[in-house]
XYZ file of C-alpha atoms in Angstrom:
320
model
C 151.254 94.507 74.948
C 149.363 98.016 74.394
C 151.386 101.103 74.088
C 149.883 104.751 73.218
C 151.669 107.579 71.608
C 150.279 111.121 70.851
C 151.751 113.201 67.640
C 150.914 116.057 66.276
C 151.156 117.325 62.584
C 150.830 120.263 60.044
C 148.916 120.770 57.232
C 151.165 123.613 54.919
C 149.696 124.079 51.196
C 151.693 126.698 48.858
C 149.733 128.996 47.056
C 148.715 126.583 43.898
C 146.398 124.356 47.043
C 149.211 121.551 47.325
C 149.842 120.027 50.391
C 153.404 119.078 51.654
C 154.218 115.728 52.670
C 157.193 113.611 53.784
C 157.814 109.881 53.079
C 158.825 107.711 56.287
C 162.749 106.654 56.192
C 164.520 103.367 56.052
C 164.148 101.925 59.853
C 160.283 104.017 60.539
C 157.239 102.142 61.019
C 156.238 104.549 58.450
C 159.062 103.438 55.534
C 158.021 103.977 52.058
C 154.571 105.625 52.991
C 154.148 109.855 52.796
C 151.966 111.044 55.916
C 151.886 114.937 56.996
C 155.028 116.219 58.680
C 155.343 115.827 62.527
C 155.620 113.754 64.764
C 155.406 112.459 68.597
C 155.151 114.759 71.622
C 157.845 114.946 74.165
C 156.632 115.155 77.733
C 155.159 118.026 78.728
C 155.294 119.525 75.211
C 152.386 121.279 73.924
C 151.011 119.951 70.440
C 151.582 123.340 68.896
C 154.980 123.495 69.707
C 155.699 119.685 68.768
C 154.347 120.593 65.281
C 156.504 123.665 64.898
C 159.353 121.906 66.071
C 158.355 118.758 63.915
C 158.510 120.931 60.746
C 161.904 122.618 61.380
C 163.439 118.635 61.916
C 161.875 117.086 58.979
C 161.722 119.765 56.204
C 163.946 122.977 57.085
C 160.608 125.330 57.388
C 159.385 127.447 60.209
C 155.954 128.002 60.445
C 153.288 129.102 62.504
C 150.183 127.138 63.567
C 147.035 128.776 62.570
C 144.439 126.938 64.041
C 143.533 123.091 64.499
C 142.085 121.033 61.969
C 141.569 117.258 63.462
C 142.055 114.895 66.198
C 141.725 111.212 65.126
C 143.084 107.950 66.344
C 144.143 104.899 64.760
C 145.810 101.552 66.037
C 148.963 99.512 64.636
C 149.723 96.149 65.336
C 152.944 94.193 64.707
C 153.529 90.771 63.604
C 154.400 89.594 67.332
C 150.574 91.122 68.483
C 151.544 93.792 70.250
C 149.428 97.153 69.558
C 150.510 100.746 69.306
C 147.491 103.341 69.897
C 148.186 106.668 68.137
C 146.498 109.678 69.010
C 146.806 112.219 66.435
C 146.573 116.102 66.245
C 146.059 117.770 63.104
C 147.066 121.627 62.695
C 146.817 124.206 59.713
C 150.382 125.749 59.927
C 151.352 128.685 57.492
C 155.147 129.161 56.495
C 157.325 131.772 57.999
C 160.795 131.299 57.127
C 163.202 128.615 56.730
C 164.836 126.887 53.768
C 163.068 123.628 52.638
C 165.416 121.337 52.859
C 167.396 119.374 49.189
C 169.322 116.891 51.001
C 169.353 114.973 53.789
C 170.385 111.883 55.495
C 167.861 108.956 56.844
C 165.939 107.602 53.710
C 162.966 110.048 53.873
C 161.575 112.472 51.048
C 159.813 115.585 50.991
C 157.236 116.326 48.276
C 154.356 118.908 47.116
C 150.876 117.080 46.331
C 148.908 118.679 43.964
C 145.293 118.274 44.995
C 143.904 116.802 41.507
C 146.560 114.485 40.179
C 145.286 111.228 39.753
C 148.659 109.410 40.005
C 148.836 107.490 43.158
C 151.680 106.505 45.857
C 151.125 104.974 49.396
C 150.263 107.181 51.979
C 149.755 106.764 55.801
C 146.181 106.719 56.472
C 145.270 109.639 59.125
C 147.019 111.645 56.476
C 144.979 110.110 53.292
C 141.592 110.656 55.374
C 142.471 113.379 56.207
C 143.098 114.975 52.777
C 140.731 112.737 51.479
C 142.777 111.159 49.044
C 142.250 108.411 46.699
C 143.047 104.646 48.321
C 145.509 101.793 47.551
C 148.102 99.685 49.587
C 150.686 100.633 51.617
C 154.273 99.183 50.720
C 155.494 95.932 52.387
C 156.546 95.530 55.948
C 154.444 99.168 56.855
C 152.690 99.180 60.155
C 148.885 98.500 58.989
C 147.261 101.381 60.605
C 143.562 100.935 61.075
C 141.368 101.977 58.913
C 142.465 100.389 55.688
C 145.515 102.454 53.713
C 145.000 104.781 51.056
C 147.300 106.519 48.405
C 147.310 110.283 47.554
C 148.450 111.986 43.950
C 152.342 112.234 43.160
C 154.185 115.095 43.901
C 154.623 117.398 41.143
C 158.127 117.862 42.584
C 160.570 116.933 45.471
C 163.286 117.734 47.596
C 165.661 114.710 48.352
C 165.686 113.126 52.211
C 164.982 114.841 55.461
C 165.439 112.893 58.664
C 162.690 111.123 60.678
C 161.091 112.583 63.847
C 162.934 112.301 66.611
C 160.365 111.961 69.256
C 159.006 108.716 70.224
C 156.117 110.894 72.419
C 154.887 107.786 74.502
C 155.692 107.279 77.850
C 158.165 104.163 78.055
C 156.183 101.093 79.472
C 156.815 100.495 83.054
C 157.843 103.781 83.697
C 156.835 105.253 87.467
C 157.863 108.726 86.450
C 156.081 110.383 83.679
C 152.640 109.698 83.079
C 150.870 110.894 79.754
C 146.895 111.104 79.082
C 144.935 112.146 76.470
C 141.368 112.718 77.044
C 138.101 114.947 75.040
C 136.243 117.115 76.746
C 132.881 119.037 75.737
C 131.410 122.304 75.810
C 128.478 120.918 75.979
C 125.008 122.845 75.545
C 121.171 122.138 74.862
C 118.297 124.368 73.114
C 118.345 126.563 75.335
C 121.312 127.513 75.656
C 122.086 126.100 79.153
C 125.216 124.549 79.728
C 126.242 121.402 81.167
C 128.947 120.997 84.234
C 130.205 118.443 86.031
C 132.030 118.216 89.519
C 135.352 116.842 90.422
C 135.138 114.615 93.236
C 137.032 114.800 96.181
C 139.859 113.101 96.136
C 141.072 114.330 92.833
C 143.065 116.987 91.281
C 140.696 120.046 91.388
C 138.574 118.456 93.381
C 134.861 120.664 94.621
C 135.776 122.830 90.752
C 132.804 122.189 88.113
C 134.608 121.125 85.129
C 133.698 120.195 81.266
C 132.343 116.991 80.445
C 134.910 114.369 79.346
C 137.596 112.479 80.199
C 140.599 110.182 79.059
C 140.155 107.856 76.196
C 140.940 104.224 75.907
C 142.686 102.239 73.688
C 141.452 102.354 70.702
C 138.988 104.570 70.488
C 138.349 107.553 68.501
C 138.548 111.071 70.708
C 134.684 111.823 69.447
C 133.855 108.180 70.489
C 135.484 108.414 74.179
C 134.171 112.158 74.698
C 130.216 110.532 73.650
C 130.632 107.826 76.288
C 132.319 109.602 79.215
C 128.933 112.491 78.008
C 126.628 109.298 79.073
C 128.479 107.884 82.167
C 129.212 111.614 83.628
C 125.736 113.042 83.541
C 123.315 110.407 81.632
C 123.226 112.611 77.879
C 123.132 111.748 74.983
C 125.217 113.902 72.290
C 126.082 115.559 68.730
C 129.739 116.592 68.685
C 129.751 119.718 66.383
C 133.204 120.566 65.993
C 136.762 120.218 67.643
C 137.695 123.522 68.730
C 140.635 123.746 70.882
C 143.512 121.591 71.877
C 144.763 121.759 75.444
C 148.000 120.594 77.652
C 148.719 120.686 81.101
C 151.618 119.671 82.679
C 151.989 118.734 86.397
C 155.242 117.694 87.382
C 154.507 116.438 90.897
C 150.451 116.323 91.240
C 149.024 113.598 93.508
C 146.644 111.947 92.639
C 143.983 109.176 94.109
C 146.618 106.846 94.141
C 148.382 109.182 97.211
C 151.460 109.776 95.433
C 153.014 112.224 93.150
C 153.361 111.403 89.380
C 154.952 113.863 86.618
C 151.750 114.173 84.808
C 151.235 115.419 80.960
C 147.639 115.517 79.929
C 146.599 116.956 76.536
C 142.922 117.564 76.001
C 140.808 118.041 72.980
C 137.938 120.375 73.236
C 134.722 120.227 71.439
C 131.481 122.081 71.033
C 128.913 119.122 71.303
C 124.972 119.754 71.257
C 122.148 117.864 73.661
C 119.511 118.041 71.504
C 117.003 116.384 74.012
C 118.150 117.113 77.204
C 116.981 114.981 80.717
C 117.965 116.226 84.148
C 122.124 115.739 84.587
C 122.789 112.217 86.979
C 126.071 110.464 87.189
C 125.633 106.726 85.712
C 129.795 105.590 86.105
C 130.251 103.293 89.211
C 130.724 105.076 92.756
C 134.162 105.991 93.304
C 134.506 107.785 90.101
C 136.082 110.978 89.318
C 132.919 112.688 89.209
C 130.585 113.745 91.880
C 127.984 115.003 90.049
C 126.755 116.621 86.828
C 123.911 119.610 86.358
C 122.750 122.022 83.866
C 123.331 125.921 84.166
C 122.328 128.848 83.003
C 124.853 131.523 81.411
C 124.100 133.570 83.792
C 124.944 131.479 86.958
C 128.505 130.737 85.575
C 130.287 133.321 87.673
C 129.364 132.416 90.974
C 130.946 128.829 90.298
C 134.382 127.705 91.012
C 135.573 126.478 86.986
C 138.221 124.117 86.913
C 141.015 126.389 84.138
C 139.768 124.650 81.328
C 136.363 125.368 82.232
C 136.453 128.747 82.502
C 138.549 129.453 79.311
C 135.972 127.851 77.486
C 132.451 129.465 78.799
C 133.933 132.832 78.641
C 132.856 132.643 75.179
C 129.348 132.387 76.427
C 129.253 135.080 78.131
């Protein structure tokens, strides 16, 4: 069986550069091993708001989020076969009241990292990549998290337990109710500064709206990886993803959809810049029936007489 998750976490240093983590409770996937603080997403929550929420459960802090820092994916597999895909948002968040917390049930820890201790202890590894830390095992009976586990540095200090996260954030298998997607999307551009659209067939939500390049993920792939090969089915170019830039969720509680009934949808986006350095003329390569009609390039200046899907438009008002 496959099951996928998204989660979302914050990256809070104090003013010596450490980095706060939290070490996974008796009954967690994650016992033993120290990741970032967060967790998963309920439906229709925004990442954002998971993360601020995710600190306030696990360490007594409220902060802010000041901007996003990753999006990465990684697979766990348990000792019957069955896979979990986790898709993982990364923000920096900066403290803004709140008491960290000294005591509390459910086996877990909170500690400071200092950035240049050499000590090690087994952390999860999105967060160890991450904050590129240095590598060794993680403890017994952990989910093994592709790729391989690292450590980080011991905490200088720590506060005693805080409890675990307590949303799951994946949709529960079989469910005909909520649906959850995560996809990457491009602002995509070439040399010239043209920029490349694509249209939403009919037939599908926002259907005749041009709308970035991109489109859901698949299990087990990396958000950079999916957003490159959905690039090359959607409009036949090839790539460079230059940064992540935004992160993006829409709910639609009752949208149909090409299956010709209504679904409670959550779909949370990741938004990059990505460059074309050789660009060809825009054709669809995906088989027919796809959610894309077709694909061309466009000059700034045509942008306003187009109809932009919303996430479209958010992002090449920058351009302008």
């Amino acid at each position: 069986m496959q099951v996928r998750q998204i989660a979302a976490y914050g990256v809070l240093r104090d003013e010596g550069g450490q980095v706060l983590l939290v070490r996974g409770g008796d009954g967690r996937p994650d016992r033993g091993a120290w990741r970032l603080p967060g967790g998963g997403l309920r439906h229709a929550e925004h990442p954002a708001a998971a993360v601020v929420r995710g600190f306030a459960e696990e360490t007594g802090l409220a902060v802010t989020v000041a901007g996003v820092r990753a999006a990465v994916a990684d697979v766990a597999t348990d000792a019957a076969g069955s896979g979990l895909h986790t898709d993982r948002l990364v923000f920096d968040v900066t403290a803004t009241g709140g008491v960290l917390r000294s005591e509390q049930g459910g086996g877990a820890r909170l500690g400071w990292f200092p950035p240049d201790s050499t000590a090690a202890v087994p952390v999860m590894p999105f967060t160890a990549e991450l904050l590129d830390l240095p590598g060794a095992p993680l403890p017994s009976g952990t989910s093994r998290v592709l790729p391989s586990a690292r450590t980080a540095p011991a905490p200088t200090s720590s506060a005693a337990t805080a409890p675990a996260p307590t949303a799951p954030g994946s949709t529960a298998p079989g469910s005909t109710a909520l649906r959850r997607r995560f996809g990457a999307y491009g602002l995509v551009t070439d040399p010239a500064g043209r920029v490349l659209l694509t249209l939403i067939a009919e037939g599908y939500p926002g259907a005749g709206s041009w709308h970035l390049p991109g489109g859901g993920t698949d299990y087990g792939e990396a958000p950079e990886t999916g957003l490159l090969r959905e690039l090359v089915e959607e409009s036949g170019q090839v790539g460079r993803v230059v940064r992540l830039i935004s992160v993006d969720s829409l709910h639609h509680p009752s949208r149909v959809g090409p299956e010709g009934r209504p679904l409670n949808w959550h779909t949370v986006r990741a938004i990059y810049t990505v460059v074309v350095e050789e660009p060809t003329e825009a054709r669809v390569l995906e088989l027919a029936g796809g959610s894309t009609a077709r694909a061309s390039w466009f000059a700034v200046d045509e942008l306003g007489g187009l109809r932009l899907s919303d996430i479209a438009a958010r992002m090449v008002a920058e351009l302008r």
